[in-house]
Amino acid sequence: MQSGSFKSFGDKSTSDVILRLINDEGRPEWFYSHSSVLVSKSGFFADQLCNPDPSSCIEIQCSGSTYDHHVNLLRLLYLPTESLLDSLDSVQSVLGILHLAVAFRSEVVTNCCIQYLEVVPWDDKEEEQIIETVSELGPIAMPILARIQPVDLSATKNVFISAVRFATSIGGSCPPFGDELKTSAQEQVEFMLGGDEETPLVTSDEEVKSVIKLGLTQVCLSFENELSSLLVLDITADTVENRIFQSLTDLEWMCNILPKMDLMKDFVYSWGDMSCKVLGIIEDKKLDNAMWGLKLKLIEVTGKVLEAVGYGNVILPAPCRVQLLKTWLPYIRKIKPLLDAEGNKDTDFPHKMDEDLCQNIEGAIVSLLLALPSNDQAEILSDWMETEQVKYPDLSEAFEIWCYRTKSAKRRLMEGLDRVGNTTISL
């Protein structure tokens, strides 16, 4: 028997077997082949040709979508093993060939297809197709999925910690691509914190929490340093505002991930500690008509803090809650009409407080205010009614509830005094 390497696919003069690809597409059906090649490369054909007097024609049913894969598989059976890998050219084609190679029990082609798919890049769509194909083929094709197999918890934790360190610039940035890679790291950290069975195990780890807290300290320090430069540098330079805005955006990102790790309280305390310094700089006369984007972003970040405290997600003592409101309420009350005025002057003005932001902040303030001691509520409400800007935030709901509670408290007090008096008389 001649070696398959001396046979040529489709060579009628040396063919001893005809393969008929039965299809409804009107495509060529007859392929001249060689039993020595088919038997040596395929268990299916070995079974078909094992009879002493084998049929000279083997029929194979195929559809229009698999026709090309059938032809490609037949061509591959004729190639030397060392040339197979170089002949493969796309994930789509190899997936089709692999499925048939397994069905036709061609071990050499199957192994080659698996090796190819292990190495080449996949896009998202191809990855879904690969997973589907592998699930149908069973263990033989599992090596293909090695790159997307779940890793152990220790490896996951190490990757997460490294990403956090990069995302928060612990140890310094990595120019010239530091900002782009940092943004990418932040996105991936947030993605990794998405709900799955491993997330609680990672986020509850003390080493992970320690790194996150260190990252928060680093981001806060960076923001304070960048903001302090406003009073000594030329504020007209775009690079100055961009650096500060990026630092504040990093803080906003921390607001998004810390609640998922039950660490939002750390952010709230950090924000409270630096609030007076931040407002002392941003409200400097030098910045009266500048940095609108930065001023809006400050309100957005503060809104997240107000929501966390106002709705009870972060528990703070009453004095801290009072201080938070007294610090930021005047600023919000002052900036909102200024931003509106700029927007009225220029319809393309991009730094506006949209309706959702306004409602979220107002709701958080009302909720926070109503949870304060009555005297603190009275002080804040009195200040609100005396200012010109009573329209936003609208605290009328809180005022109505305070009035109702005050009357109820007085009534309960009087009823209590009456009960005490009556008891004394009866004695």
Short mmCIF file of C-alpha atoms in Angstrom, two decimals:
data_model
loop_
_atom_site.label_atom_id
_atom_site.label_comp_id
_atom_site.label_asym_id
_atom_site.label_seq_id
_atom_site.Cartn_x
_atom_site.Cartn_y
_atom_site.Cartn_z
CA MET A 1 0.00 0.00 0.00
CA GLN A 2 1.38 3.40 -0.96
CA SER A 3 1.82 6.10 1.63
CA GLY A 4 -0.84 8.79 1.64
CA SER A 5 1.85 11.41 0.92
CA PHE A 6 2.06 10.17 -2.67
CA LYS A 7 -1.63 10.57 -3.32
CA SER A 8 -3.33 13.77 -4.48
CA PHE A 9 -6.84 14.68 -3.45
CA GLY A 10 -9.16 14.51 -6.45
CA ASP A 11 -6.68 12.60 -8.66
CA LYS A 12 -9.01 10.41 -10.73
CA SER A 13 -6.20 8.40 -12.31
CA THR A 14 -5.05 6.91 -8.98
CA SER A 15 -8.35 7.00 -7.08
CA ASP A 16 -9.88 3.78 -5.83
CA VAL A 17 -12.71 5.31 -3.79
CA ILE A 18 -15.31 7.92 -4.66
CA LEU A 19 -16.82 10.08 -1.94
CA ARG A 20 -20.25 11.51 -2.62
CA LEU A 21 -21.26 14.57 -0.57
CA ILE A 22 -25.03 14.50 -0.79
CA ASN A 23 -26.43 18.04 -0.57
CA ASP A 24 -29.36 20.14 -1.76
CA GLU A 25 -27.28 23.10 -2.89
CA GLY A 26 -26.32 21.90 -6.34
CA ARG A 27 -22.64 21.87 -5.39
CA PRO A 28 -20.11 19.26 -6.63
CA GLU A 29 -20.86 15.87 -5.10
CA TRP A 30 -18.17 13.51 -6.40
CA PHE A 31 -14.64 13.50 -4.99
CA TYR A 32 -12.01 11.03 -6.14
CA SER A 33 -10.13 9.71 -3.14
CA HIS A 34 -7.76 6.99 -1.99
CA SER A 35 -8.58 4.28 0.50
CA SER A 36 -5.03 4.17 1.87
CA VAL A 37 -5.23 7.84 2.89
CA LEU A 38 -8.76 7.65 4.26
CA VAL A 39 -8.12 4.51 6.32
CA SER A 40 -4.87 5.83 7.82
CA LYS A 41 -6.35 9.19 8.84
CA SER A 42 -9.96 8.40 9.81
CA GLY A 43 -11.58 5.73 11.96
CA PHE A 44 -14.89 6.32 10.18
CA PHE A 45 -13.45 5.56 6.76
CA ALA A 46 -11.46 2.65 8.17
CA ASP A 47 -14.75 1.06 9.26
CA GLN A 48 -16.37 1.81 5.90
CA LEU A 49 -13.50 0.25 3.95
CA CYS A 50 -12.73 -2.71 6.19
CA ASN A 51 -14.78 -5.23 4.16
CA PRO A 52 -12.86 -7.54 1.81
CA ASP A 53 -14.81 -6.11 -1.09
CA PRO A 54 -15.51 -2.54 -0.08
CA SER A 55 -17.82 -0.35 -2.07
CA SER A 56 -16.01 2.03 -4.38
CA CYS A 57 -18.44 4.81 -3.38
CA ILE A 58 -19.12 6.17 0.08
CA GLU A 59 -22.05 8.53 0.55
CA ILE A 60 -21.89 11.33 3.12
CA GLN A 61 -24.87 13.51 3.95
CA CYS A 62 -24.05 17.21 4.43
CA SER A 63 -25.87 20.55 4.52
CA GLY A 64 -25.06 23.78 2.80
CA SER A 65 -23.53 25.16 5.99
CA THR A 66 -21.19 22.18 6.44
CA TYR A 67 -20.28 21.50 2.82
CA ASP A 68 -17.08 23.60 2.86
CA HIS A 69 -16.04 22.06 6.17
CA HIS A 70 -16.42 18.56 4.70
CA VAL A 71 -14.29 19.45 1.70
CA ASN A 72 -11.66 21.13 3.90
CA LEU A 73 -11.50 18.06 6.14
CA LEU A 74 -10.96 15.79 3.14
CA ARG A 75 -8.16 18.01 1.89
CA LEU A 76 -6.53 18.02 5.34
CA LEU A 77 -6.48 14.21 5.37
CA TYR A 78 -4.06 14.36 2.44
CA LEU A 79 -1.60 16.78 4.06
CA PRO A 80 1.50 15.67 5.98
CA THR A 81 0.97 16.04 9.75
CA GLU A 82 3.64 18.73 10.02
CA SER A 83 1.80 20.88 7.46
CA LEU A 84 -1.68 20.70 8.99
CA LEU A 85 -1.37 23.58 11.45
CA ASP A 86 -0.12 26.04 8.82
CA SER A 87 -3.08 25.22 6.59
CA LEU A 88 -5.69 26.44 9.10
CA ASP A 89 -6.74 30.05 8.70
CA SER A 90 -9.74 31.08 10.82
CA VAL A 91 -11.61 30.24 14.00
CA GLN A 92 -14.91 29.82 12.14
CA SER A 93 -13.45 27.35 9.65
CA VAL A 94 -11.53 25.37 12.26
CA LEU A 95 -14.60 25.02 14.49
CA GLY A 96 -16.49 23.47 11.60
CA ILE A 97 -13.59 21.17 10.72
CA LEU A 98 -13.09 20.17 14.36
CA HIS A 99 -16.69 19.07 14.74
CA LEU A 100 -16.38 16.85 11.66
CA ALA A 101 -12.90 15.58 12.58
CA VAL A 102 -14.32 14.23 15.82
CA ALA A 103 -17.31 12.71 14.02
CA PHE A 104 -15.03 11.06 11.43
CA ARG A 105 -12.63 9.99 14.20
CA SER A 106 -9.61 11.66 12.66
CA GLU A 107 -7.30 12.03 15.64
CA VAL A 108 -4.54 13.85 13.79
CA VAL A 109 -6.87 16.55 12.42
CA THR A 110 -8.73 16.84 15.73
CA ASN A 111 -5.49 17.44 17.65
CA CYS A 112 -4.36 19.99 15.10
CA CYS A 113 -7.64 21.93 15.33
CA ILE A 114 -7.47 21.92 19.14
CA GLN A 115 -3.90 23.17 19.04
CA TYR A 116 -4.89 25.97 16.68
CA LEU A 117 -7.84 27.11 18.79
CA GLU A 118 -5.71 27.07 21.93
CA VAL A 119 -3.32 29.61 20.41
CA VAL A 120 -5.22 32.09 18.24
CA PRO A 121 -7.13 35.14 19.59
CA TRP A 122 -10.94 35.00 19.83
CA ASP A 123 -13.50 37.73 19.75
CA ASP A 124 -16.57 37.58 22.00
CA LYS A 125 -18.81 36.03 19.36
CA GLU A 126 -16.23 33.37 18.49
CA GLU A 127 -15.71 32.57 22.16
CA GLU A 128 -19.41 31.81 22.57
CA GLN A 129 -19.28 29.52 19.53
CA ILE A 130 -16.18 27.79 20.87
CA ILE A 131 -17.81 27.16 24.24
CA GLU A 132 -20.89 25.75 22.52
CA THR A 133 -18.81 23.48 20.31
CA VAL A 134 -16.61 22.25 23.14
CA SER A 135 -19.64 21.43 25.28
CA GLU A 136 -20.87 19.17 22.48
CA LEU A 137 -17.52 17.49 21.90
CA GLY A 138 -16.82 16.60 25.49
CA PRO A 139 -13.47 16.19 27.28
CA ILE A 140 -11.44 15.80 24.09
CA ALA A 141 -11.76 19.52 23.35
CA MET A 142 -11.55 20.87 26.91
CA PRO A 143 -7.91 22.06 26.54
CA ILE A 144 -9.27 24.81 24.27
CA LEU A 145 -10.97 26.43 27.26
CA ALA A 146 -7.87 26.57 29.45
CA ARG A 147 -7.56 30.32 28.96
CA ILE A 148 -11.04 31.01 30.34
CA GLN A 149 -11.21 28.40 33.09
CA PRO A 150 -11.97 29.78 36.57
CA VAL A 151 -8.78 30.36 38.55
CA ASP A 152 -8.33 29.58 42.22
CA LEU A 153 -9.23 32.15 44.85
CA SER A 154 -5.62 33.03 45.64
CA ALA A 155 -4.86 33.88 42.02
CA THR A 156 -8.06 35.92 41.74
CA LYS A 157 -7.16 37.87 44.87
CA ASN A 158 -3.64 38.59 43.62
CA VAL A 159 -4.89 39.89 40.29
CA PHE A 160 -7.52 42.02 42.03
CA ILE A 161 -4.97 43.55 44.40
CA SER A 162 -2.61 44.33 41.52
CA ALA A 163 -5.44 45.96 39.57
CA VAL A 164 -6.45 48.08 42.59
CA ARG A 165 -2.86 49.23 43.12
CA PHE A 166 -2.64 50.28 39.48
CA ALA A 167 -6.10 51.84 39.45
CA THR A 168 -5.29 54.02 42.46
CA SER A 169 -1.68 54.78 41.45
CA ILE A 170 -0.23 53.19 44.56
CA GLY A 171 3.49 53.34 43.94
CA GLY A 172 3.12 56.03 41.28
CA SER A 173 1.76 56.09 37.71
CA CYS A 174 3.44 54.50 34.73
CA PRO A 175 3.92 57.13 32.00
CA PRO A 176 3.47 57.54 29.11
CA PHE A 177 0.44 55.23 29.18
CA GLY A 178 -0.35 55.56 32.89
CA ASP A 179 -3.71 57.34 32.58
CA GLU A 180 -5.07 55.01 29.91
CA LEU A 181 -3.99 51.88 31.77
CA LYS A 182 -5.24 53.26 35.07
CA THR A 183 -8.68 53.87 33.56
CA SER A 184 -8.69 50.36 32.15
CA ALA A 185 -7.67 48.94 35.55
CA GLN A 186 -10.51 50.86 37.21
CA GLU A 187 -13.02 49.43 34.76
CA GLN A 188 -11.77 45.90 35.35
CA VAL A 189 -11.80 46.26 39.14
CA GLU A 190 -15.42 47.40 38.94
CA PHE A 191 -16.22 44.50 36.61
CA MET A 192 -14.54 41.97 38.92
CA LEU A 193 -16.72 43.23 41.78
CA GLY A 194 -19.83 42.18 39.85
CA GLY A 195 -21.93 39.67 41.73
CA ASP A 196 -20.70 36.07 41.53
CA GLU A 197 -19.87 33.38 44.05
CA GLU A 198 -16.23 34.47 44.41
CA THR A 199 -16.88 38.19 44.92
CA PRO A 200 -17.77 37.93 48.66
CA LEU A 201 -14.69 35.77 49.28
CA VAL A 202 -12.39 38.33 47.66
CA THR A 203 -13.99 41.45 49.12
CA SER A 204 -14.01 40.08 52.66
CA ASP A 205 -10.29 39.32 52.61
CA GLU A 206 -8.41 41.58 55.03
CA GLU A 207 -5.45 42.05 52.69
CA VAL A 208 -7.77 43.17 49.91
CA LYS A 209 -9.54 45.62 52.23
CA SER A 210 -6.20 46.98 53.40
CA VAL A 211 -5.10 47.68 49.83
CA ILE A 212 -8.44 49.29 49.00
CA LYS A 213 -8.15 51.60 52.02
CA LEU A 214 -4.58 52.47 51.05
CA GLY A 215 -5.83 53.24 47.54
CA LEU A 216 -8.53 55.52 48.94
CA THR A 217 -5.93 57.41 50.97
CA GLN A 218 -3.75 57.76 47.88
CA VAL A 219 -6.60 59.04 45.70
CA CYS A 220 -7.72 61.54 48.36
CA LEU A 221 -4.18 62.81 48.83
CA SER A 222 -3.70 63.18 45.08
CA PHE A 223 -6.95 65.15 44.77
CA GLU A 224 -6.07 67.48 47.65
CA ASN A 225 -2.60 68.13 46.24
CA GLU A 226 -3.89 68.79 42.74
CA LEU A 227 -6.65 71.06 44.05
CA SER A 228 -4.21 73.04 46.20
CA SER A 229 -2.22 73.85 43.08
CA LEU A 230 -5.14 75.96 41.82
CA LEU A 231 -4.22 78.87 44.04
CA VAL A 232 -0.61 79.01 42.86
CA LEU A 233 -0.83 78.01 39.20
CA ASP A 234 -2.35 79.62 36.12
CA ILE A 235 -5.95 78.39 36.21
CA THR A 236 -6.41 79.16 32.51
CA ALA A 237 -4.16 76.22 31.62
CA ASP A 238 -6.30 73.27 30.51
CA THR A 239 -3.78 70.78 31.90
CA VAL A 240 -4.34 72.10 35.44
CA GLU A 241 -8.11 71.63 35.35
CA ASN A 242 -7.78 68.29 33.58
CA ARG A 243 -5.47 66.91 36.27
CA ILE A 244 -7.77 68.02 39.08
CA PHE A 245 -10.85 66.75 37.29
CA GLN A 246 -9.18 63.36 36.75
CA SER A 247 -8.32 63.13 40.45
CA LEU A 248 -11.91 63.92 41.36
CA THR A 249 -13.13 61.35 38.83
CA ASP A 250 -10.90 58.80 40.56
CA LEU A 251 -12.67 59.65 43.82
CA GLU A 252 -16.04 59.20 42.14
CA TRP A 253 -14.87 55.77 40.98
CA MET A 254 -14.01 54.90 44.56
CA CYS A 255 -17.61 55.81 45.43
CA ASN A 256 -18.78 53.16 42.98
CA ILE A 257 -16.65 50.28 44.26
CA LEU A 258 -16.50 50.89 48.02
CA PRO A 259 -20.21 50.12 48.67
CA LYS A 260 -19.64 46.71 47.07
CA MET A 261 -17.01 46.03 49.73
CA ASP A 262 -18.89 47.56 52.68
CA LEU A 263 -16.26 50.30 52.87
CA MET A 264 -18.32 53.34 51.90
CA LYS A 265 -18.04 54.56 55.49
CA ASP A 266 -14.31 55.07 54.95
CA PHE A 267 -15.04 57.28 51.96
CA VAL A 268 -17.65 59.31 53.84
CA TYR A 269 -15.23 60.01 56.69
CA SER A 270 -12.45 60.90 54.25
CA TRP A 271 -14.77 63.23 52.34
CA GLY A 272 -15.88 64.86 55.56
CA ASP A 273 -12.29 65.38 56.70
CA MET A 274 -11.29 67.26 53.56
CA SER A 275 -14.57 69.03 52.78
CA CYS A 276 -13.72 72.34 54.47
CA LYS A 277 -10.34 72.50 52.75
CA VAL A 278 -11.87 71.63 49.38
CA LEU A 279 -14.57 74.28 49.65
CA GLY A 280 -12.07 76.82 50.95
CA ILE A 281 -10.17 76.46 47.68
CA ILE A 282 -13.00 76.01 45.19
CA GLU A 283 -14.90 79.04 46.57
CA ASP A 284 -11.90 81.34 46.29
CA LYS A 285 -12.76 84.52 44.35
CA LYS A 286 -10.11 83.59 41.82
CA LEU A 287 -12.39 80.75 40.68
CA ASP A 288 -15.71 82.62 40.69
CA ASN A 289 -16.28 82.23 36.95
CA ALA A 290 -14.14 79.22 36.21
CA MET A 291 -13.92 75.46 36.69
CA TRP A 292 -17.66 74.84 36.19
CA GLY A 293 -17.07 71.20 35.31
CA LEU A 294 -15.07 70.69 38.48
CA LYS A 295 -17.72 72.40 40.59
CA LEU A 296 -20.45 70.20 39.12
CA LYS A 297 -18.39 67.06 39.70
CA LEU A 298 -17.96 68.08 43.34
CA ILE A 299 -21.74 68.19 43.68
CA GLU A 300 -22.07 64.77 42.03
CA VAL A 301 -19.57 63.16 44.40
CA THR A 302 -21.12 64.92 47.40
CA GLY A 303 -24.51 63.64 46.24
CA LYS A 304 -23.24 60.06 46.57
CA VAL A 305 -22.09 60.81 50.10
CA LEU A 306 -25.41 62.42 51.01
CA GLU A 307 -27.30 59.43 49.65
CA ALA A 308 -25.14 56.95 51.57
CA VAL A 309 -25.71 58.82 54.85
CA GLY A 310 -29.27 60.03 54.24
CA TYR A 311 -30.63 56.57 53.44
CA GLY A 312 -28.83 54.83 56.29
CA ASN A 313 -26.27 52.89 54.24
CA VAL A 314 -23.54 54.59 56.25
CA ILE A 315 -24.27 55.16 59.94
CA LEU A 316 -22.76 58.34 61.39
CA PRO A 317 -23.22 60.05 64.76
CA ALA A 318 -25.65 63.00 64.70
CA PRO A 319 -22.88 65.66 65.02
CA CYS A 320 -21.15 64.29 61.91
CA ARG A 321 -24.41 64.29 59.96
CA VAL A 322 -25.15 67.85 61.04
CA GLN A 323 -21.67 68.94 60.00
CA LEU A 324 -22.03 67.24 56.63
CA LEU A 325 -25.25 69.12 55.90
CA LYS A 326 -24.01 72.45 57.20
CA THR A 327 -20.86 72.15 55.08
CA TRP A 328 -22.33 71.18 51.73
CA LEU A 329 -25.90 72.51 51.75
CA PRO A 330 -24.82 76.16 51.34
CA TYR A 331 -22.48 75.23 48.49
CA ILE A 332 -25.15 73.26 46.61
CA ARG A 333 -27.63 76.06 47.20
CA LYS A 334 -25.14 78.58 45.82
CA ILE A 335 -23.86 76.66 42.77
CA LYS A 336 -27.18 75.39 41.39
CA PRO A 337 -28.49 78.85 40.31
CA LEU A 338 -25.04 79.80 38.98
CA LEU A 339 -24.96 76.73 36.76
CA ASP A 340 -28.54 77.44 35.66
CA ALA A 341 -27.59 81.02 34.78
CA GLU A 342 -24.63 79.86 32.70
CA GLY A 343 -26.90 77.41 30.94
CA ASN A 344 -29.43 80.16 30.19
CA LYS A 345 -26.69 82.30 28.66
CA ASP A 346 -25.31 79.46 26.57
CA THR A 347 -27.58 76.62 25.50
CA ASP A 348 -24.50 74.48 24.76
CA PHE A 349 -23.18 74.90 28.30
CA PRO A 350 -22.34 71.30 29.29
CA HIS A 351 -22.16 71.61 33.06
CA LYS A 352 -25.77 71.48 34.17
CA MET A 353 -27.37 69.68 37.08
CA ASP A 354 -29.80 67.38 35.33
CA GLU A 355 -33.19 66.54 36.79
CA ASP A 356 -32.19 63.13 38.12
CA LEU A 357 -29.19 64.54 39.94
CA CYS A 358 -31.28 67.34 41.45
CA GLN A 359 -33.99 64.96 42.65
CA ASN A 360 -31.50 62.45 44.08
CA ILE A 361 -29.65 65.11 46.05
CA GLU A 362 -32.84 66.76 47.27
CA GLY A 363 -34.29 63.45 48.39
CA ALA A 364 -31.09 62.51 50.22
CA ILE A 365 -30.95 65.88 51.99
CA VAL A 366 -34.57 65.65 53.12
CA SER A 367 -34.06 62.11 54.40
CA LEU A 368 -30.84 63.08 56.16
CA LEU A 369 -32.40 66.19 57.69
CA LEU A 370 -35.42 64.34 59.07
CA ALA A 371 -33.15 61.89 60.91
CA LEU A 372 -31.41 64.69 62.86
CA PRO A 373 -32.35 65.82 66.39
CA SER A 374 -35.25 68.29 66.32
CA ASN A 375 -33.19 71.31 67.37
CA ASP A 376 -30.65 70.69 64.60
CA GLN A 377 -33.50 70.35 62.12
CA ALA A 378 -34.92 73.66 63.35
CA GLU A 379 -31.59 75.43 62.88
CA ILE A 380 -31.12 74.17 59.33
CA LEU A 381 -34.73 74.84 58.34
CA SER A 382 -34.55 78.34 59.78
CA ASP A 383 -31.43 79.06 57.75
CA TRP A 384 -33.12 77.63 54.64
CA MET A 385 -36.16 79.89 54.97
CA GLU A 386 -34.02 82.99 55.52
CA THR A 387 -31.95 82.53 52.37
CA GLU A 388 -32.92 83.79 48.94
CA GLN A 389 -32.44 80.36 47.39
CA VAL A 390 -35.34 78.45 48.92
CA LYS A 391 -36.32 76.86 45.62
CA TYR A 392 -33.47 74.36 45.59
CA PRO A 393 -33.13 72.23 47.46
CA ASP A 394 -36.79 72.34 48.39
CA LEU A 395 -37.00 71.45 52.08
CA SER A 396 -40.74 72.18 52.46
CA GLU A 397 -41.52 68.50 52.99
CA ALA A 398 -39.00 68.33 55.82
CA PHE A 399 -40.43 71.56 57.26
CA GLU A 400 -43.98 70.19 57.25
CA ILE A 401 -42.90 66.98 58.94
CA TRP A 402 -40.88 68.93 61.51
CA CYS A 403 -43.92 71.09 62.33
CA TYR A 404 -46.13 68.02 62.72
CA ARG A 405 -43.59 66.25 64.89
CA THR A 406 -43.10 69.37 67.03
CA LYS A 407 -46.81 69.66 67.77
CA SER A 408 -47.03 65.93 68.42
CA ALA A 409 -44.08 66.15 70.79
CA LYS A 410 -45.69 69.03 72.69
CA ARG A 411 -48.97 67.15 72.91
CA ARG A 412 -47.23 64.05 74.22
CA LEU A 413 -45.33 66.19 76.72
CA MET A 414 -48.53 67.83 78.01
CA GLU A 415 -50.29 64.48 78.21
CA GLY A 416 -47.35 63.12 80.15
CA LEU A 417 -47.41 66.05 82.55
CA ASP A 418 -51.15 65.60 83.07
CA ARG A 419 -50.67 61.94 83.92
CA VAL A 420 -47.94 62.80 86.40
CA GLY A 421 -50.14 65.49 88.00
CA ASN A 422 -53.13 63.20 88.35
CA THR A 423 -51.01 60.48 89.86
CA THR A 424 -49.61 62.90 92.41
CA ILE A 425 -53.12 64.04 93.43
CA SER A 426 -54.38 60.50 93.81
CA LEU A 427 -51.57 59.71 96.18
#
